[in-house]
Short mmCIF file of C-alpha atoms in Angstrom, two decimals:
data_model
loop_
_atom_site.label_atom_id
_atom_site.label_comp_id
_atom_site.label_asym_id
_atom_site.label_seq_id
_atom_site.Cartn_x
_atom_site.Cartn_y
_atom_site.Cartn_z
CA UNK A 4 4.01 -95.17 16.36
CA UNK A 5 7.13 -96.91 15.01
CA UNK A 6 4.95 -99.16 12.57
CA UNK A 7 4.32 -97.23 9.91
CA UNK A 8 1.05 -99.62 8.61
CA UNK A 9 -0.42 -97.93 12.04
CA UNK A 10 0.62 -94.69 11.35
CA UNK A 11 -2.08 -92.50 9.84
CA UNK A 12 -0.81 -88.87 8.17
CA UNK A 13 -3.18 -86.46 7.64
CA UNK A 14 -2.04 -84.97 4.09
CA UNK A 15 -3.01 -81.18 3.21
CA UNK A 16 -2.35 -79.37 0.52
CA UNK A 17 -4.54 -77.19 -2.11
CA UNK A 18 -3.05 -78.62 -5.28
CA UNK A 19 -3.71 -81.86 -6.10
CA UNK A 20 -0.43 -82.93 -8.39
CA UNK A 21 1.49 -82.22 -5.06
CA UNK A 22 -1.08 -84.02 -2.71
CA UNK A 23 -1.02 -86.81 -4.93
CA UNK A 24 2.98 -86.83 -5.01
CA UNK A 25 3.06 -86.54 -1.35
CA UNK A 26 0.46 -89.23 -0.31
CA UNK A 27 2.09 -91.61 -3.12
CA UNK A 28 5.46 -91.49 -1.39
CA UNK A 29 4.11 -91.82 1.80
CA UNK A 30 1.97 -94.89 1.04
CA UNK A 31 4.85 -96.23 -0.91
CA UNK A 32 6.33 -96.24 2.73
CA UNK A 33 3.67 -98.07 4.07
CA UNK A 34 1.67 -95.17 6.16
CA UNK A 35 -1.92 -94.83 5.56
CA UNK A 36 -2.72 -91.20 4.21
CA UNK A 37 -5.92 -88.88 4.29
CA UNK A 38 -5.91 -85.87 2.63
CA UNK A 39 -7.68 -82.08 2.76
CA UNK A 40 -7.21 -79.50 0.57
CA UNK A 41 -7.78 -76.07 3.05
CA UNK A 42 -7.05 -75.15 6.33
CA UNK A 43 -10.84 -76.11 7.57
CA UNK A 44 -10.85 -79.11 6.11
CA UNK A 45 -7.85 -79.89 8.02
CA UNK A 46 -9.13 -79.20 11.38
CA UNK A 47 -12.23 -81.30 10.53
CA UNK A 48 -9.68 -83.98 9.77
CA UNK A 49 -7.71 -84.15 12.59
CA UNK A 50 -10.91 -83.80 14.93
CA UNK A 51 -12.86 -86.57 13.13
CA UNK A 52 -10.08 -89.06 12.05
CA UNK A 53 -7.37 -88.57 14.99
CA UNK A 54 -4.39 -89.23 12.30
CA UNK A 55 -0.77 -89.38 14.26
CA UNK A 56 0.78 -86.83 12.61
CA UNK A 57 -0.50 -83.93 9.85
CA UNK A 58 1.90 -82.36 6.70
CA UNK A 59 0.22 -79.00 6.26
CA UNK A 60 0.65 -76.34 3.84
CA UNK A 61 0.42 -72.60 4.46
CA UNK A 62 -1.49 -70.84 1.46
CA UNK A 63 -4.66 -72.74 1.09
CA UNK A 64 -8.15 -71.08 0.30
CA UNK A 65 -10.99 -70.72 3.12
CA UNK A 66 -8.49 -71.01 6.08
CA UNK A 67 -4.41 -70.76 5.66
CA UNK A 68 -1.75 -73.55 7.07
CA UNK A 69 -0.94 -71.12 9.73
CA UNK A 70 -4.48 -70.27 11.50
CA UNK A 71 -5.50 -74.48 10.65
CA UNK A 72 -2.53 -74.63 13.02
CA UNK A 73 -3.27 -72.66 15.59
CA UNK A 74 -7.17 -74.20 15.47
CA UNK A 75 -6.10 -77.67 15.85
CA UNK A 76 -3.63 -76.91 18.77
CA UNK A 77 -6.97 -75.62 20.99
CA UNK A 78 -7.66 -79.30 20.97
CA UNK A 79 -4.73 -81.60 19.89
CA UNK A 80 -0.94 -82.12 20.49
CA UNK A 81 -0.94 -83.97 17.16
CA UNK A 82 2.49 -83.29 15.29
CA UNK A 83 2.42 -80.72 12.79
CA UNK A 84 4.82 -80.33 9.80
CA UNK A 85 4.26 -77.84 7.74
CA UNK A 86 5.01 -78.03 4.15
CA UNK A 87 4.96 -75.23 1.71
CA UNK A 88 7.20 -72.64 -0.45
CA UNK A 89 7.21 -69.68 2.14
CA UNK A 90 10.53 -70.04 3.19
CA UNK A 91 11.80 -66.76 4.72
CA UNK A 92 12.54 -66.61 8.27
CA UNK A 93 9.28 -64.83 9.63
CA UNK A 94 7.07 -67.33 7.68
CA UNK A 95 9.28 -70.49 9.77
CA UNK A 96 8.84 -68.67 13.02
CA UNK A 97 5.43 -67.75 12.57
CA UNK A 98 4.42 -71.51 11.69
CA UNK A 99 6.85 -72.75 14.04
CA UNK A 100 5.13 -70.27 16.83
CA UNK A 101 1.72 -71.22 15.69
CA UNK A 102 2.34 -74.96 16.93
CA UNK A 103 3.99 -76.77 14.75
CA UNK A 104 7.03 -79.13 15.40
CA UNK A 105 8.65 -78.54 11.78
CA UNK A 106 8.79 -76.81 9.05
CA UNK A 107 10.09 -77.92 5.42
CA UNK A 108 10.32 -75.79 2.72
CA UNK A 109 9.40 -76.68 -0.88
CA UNK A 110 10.78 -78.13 -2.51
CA UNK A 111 12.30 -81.20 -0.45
CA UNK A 112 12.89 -85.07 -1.39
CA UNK A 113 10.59 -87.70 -0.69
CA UNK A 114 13.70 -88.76 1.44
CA UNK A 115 13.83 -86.10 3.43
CA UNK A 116 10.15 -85.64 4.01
CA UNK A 117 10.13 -89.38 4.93
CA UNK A 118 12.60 -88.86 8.17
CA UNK A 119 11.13 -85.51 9.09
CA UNK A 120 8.22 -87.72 9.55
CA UNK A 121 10.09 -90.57 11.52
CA UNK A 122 11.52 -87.78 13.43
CA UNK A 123 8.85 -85.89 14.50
CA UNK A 124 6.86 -89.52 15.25
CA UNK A 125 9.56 -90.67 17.18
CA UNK A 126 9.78 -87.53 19.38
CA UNK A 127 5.58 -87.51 19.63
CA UNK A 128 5.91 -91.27 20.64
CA UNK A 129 8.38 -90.45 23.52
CA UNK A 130 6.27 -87.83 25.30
CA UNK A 131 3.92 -90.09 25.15
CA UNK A 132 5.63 -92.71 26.98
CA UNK A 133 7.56 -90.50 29.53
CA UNK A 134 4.09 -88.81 30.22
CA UNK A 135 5.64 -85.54 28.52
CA UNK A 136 8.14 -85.25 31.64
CA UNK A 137 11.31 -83.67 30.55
CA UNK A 138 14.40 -85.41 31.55
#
């Protein structure tokens, strides 16, 4: 996925100044964006539009950023990077044991979020190719 006009990122977050902030830097960068704003949502998201990656947040109404991750890995490897303020070390292992491949803690630059992204795409885009084989 190393053209980012391709690349669609499933956005969620339950405020909308910070969706918006996150889905205008993102588009800014030339990936198409989607956004939820729970944790069911989400998983309706990822089943129905198949984006390449998801940023989700943890404390969302109807269903958390933690269980949405744990729903969507009983029926996708699509790479999870979880946003959100909860930055102590049980809350990163917890969404980091849940199934996701990162975790950034609010606040963060647009900079920063931007290669997380490239990162984690990069990484998703060789399993792909080596078949998920580990050298």
């Amino acid at each position: 996925m190393s053209d980012s006009e391709t690349t669609l990122i499933l956005v969620v977050d339950d405020e909308p100044r910070y969706l918006s902030l996150v889905q205008i830097n993102l588009e800014t960068a030339g990936y198409a964006v989607i956004t939820a704003m729970d944790g069911q949502q989400a998983v309706d998201a990822v089943a129905n539009e198949k984006p390449d990656i998801v940023l989700l947040d943890v404390m969302m109404p109807v269903m958390d950023g933690f269980t949405a991750c744990e729903r969507i890995r009983e029926f996708s490897s699509v790479p999870i990077i979880i946003l959100t303020a909860k930055g102590e070390e049980r809350d990163r292992v917890r969404g980091l044991d849940a199934g996701a491949d990162d975790y950034i803690v609010k606040p963060f630059s647009a900079q920063e979020l931007l290669a997380r992204v490239r990162a984690v795409l990069r990484r998703a885009e060789r399993e792909t190719v080596e078949g998920f084989h580990q050298p």
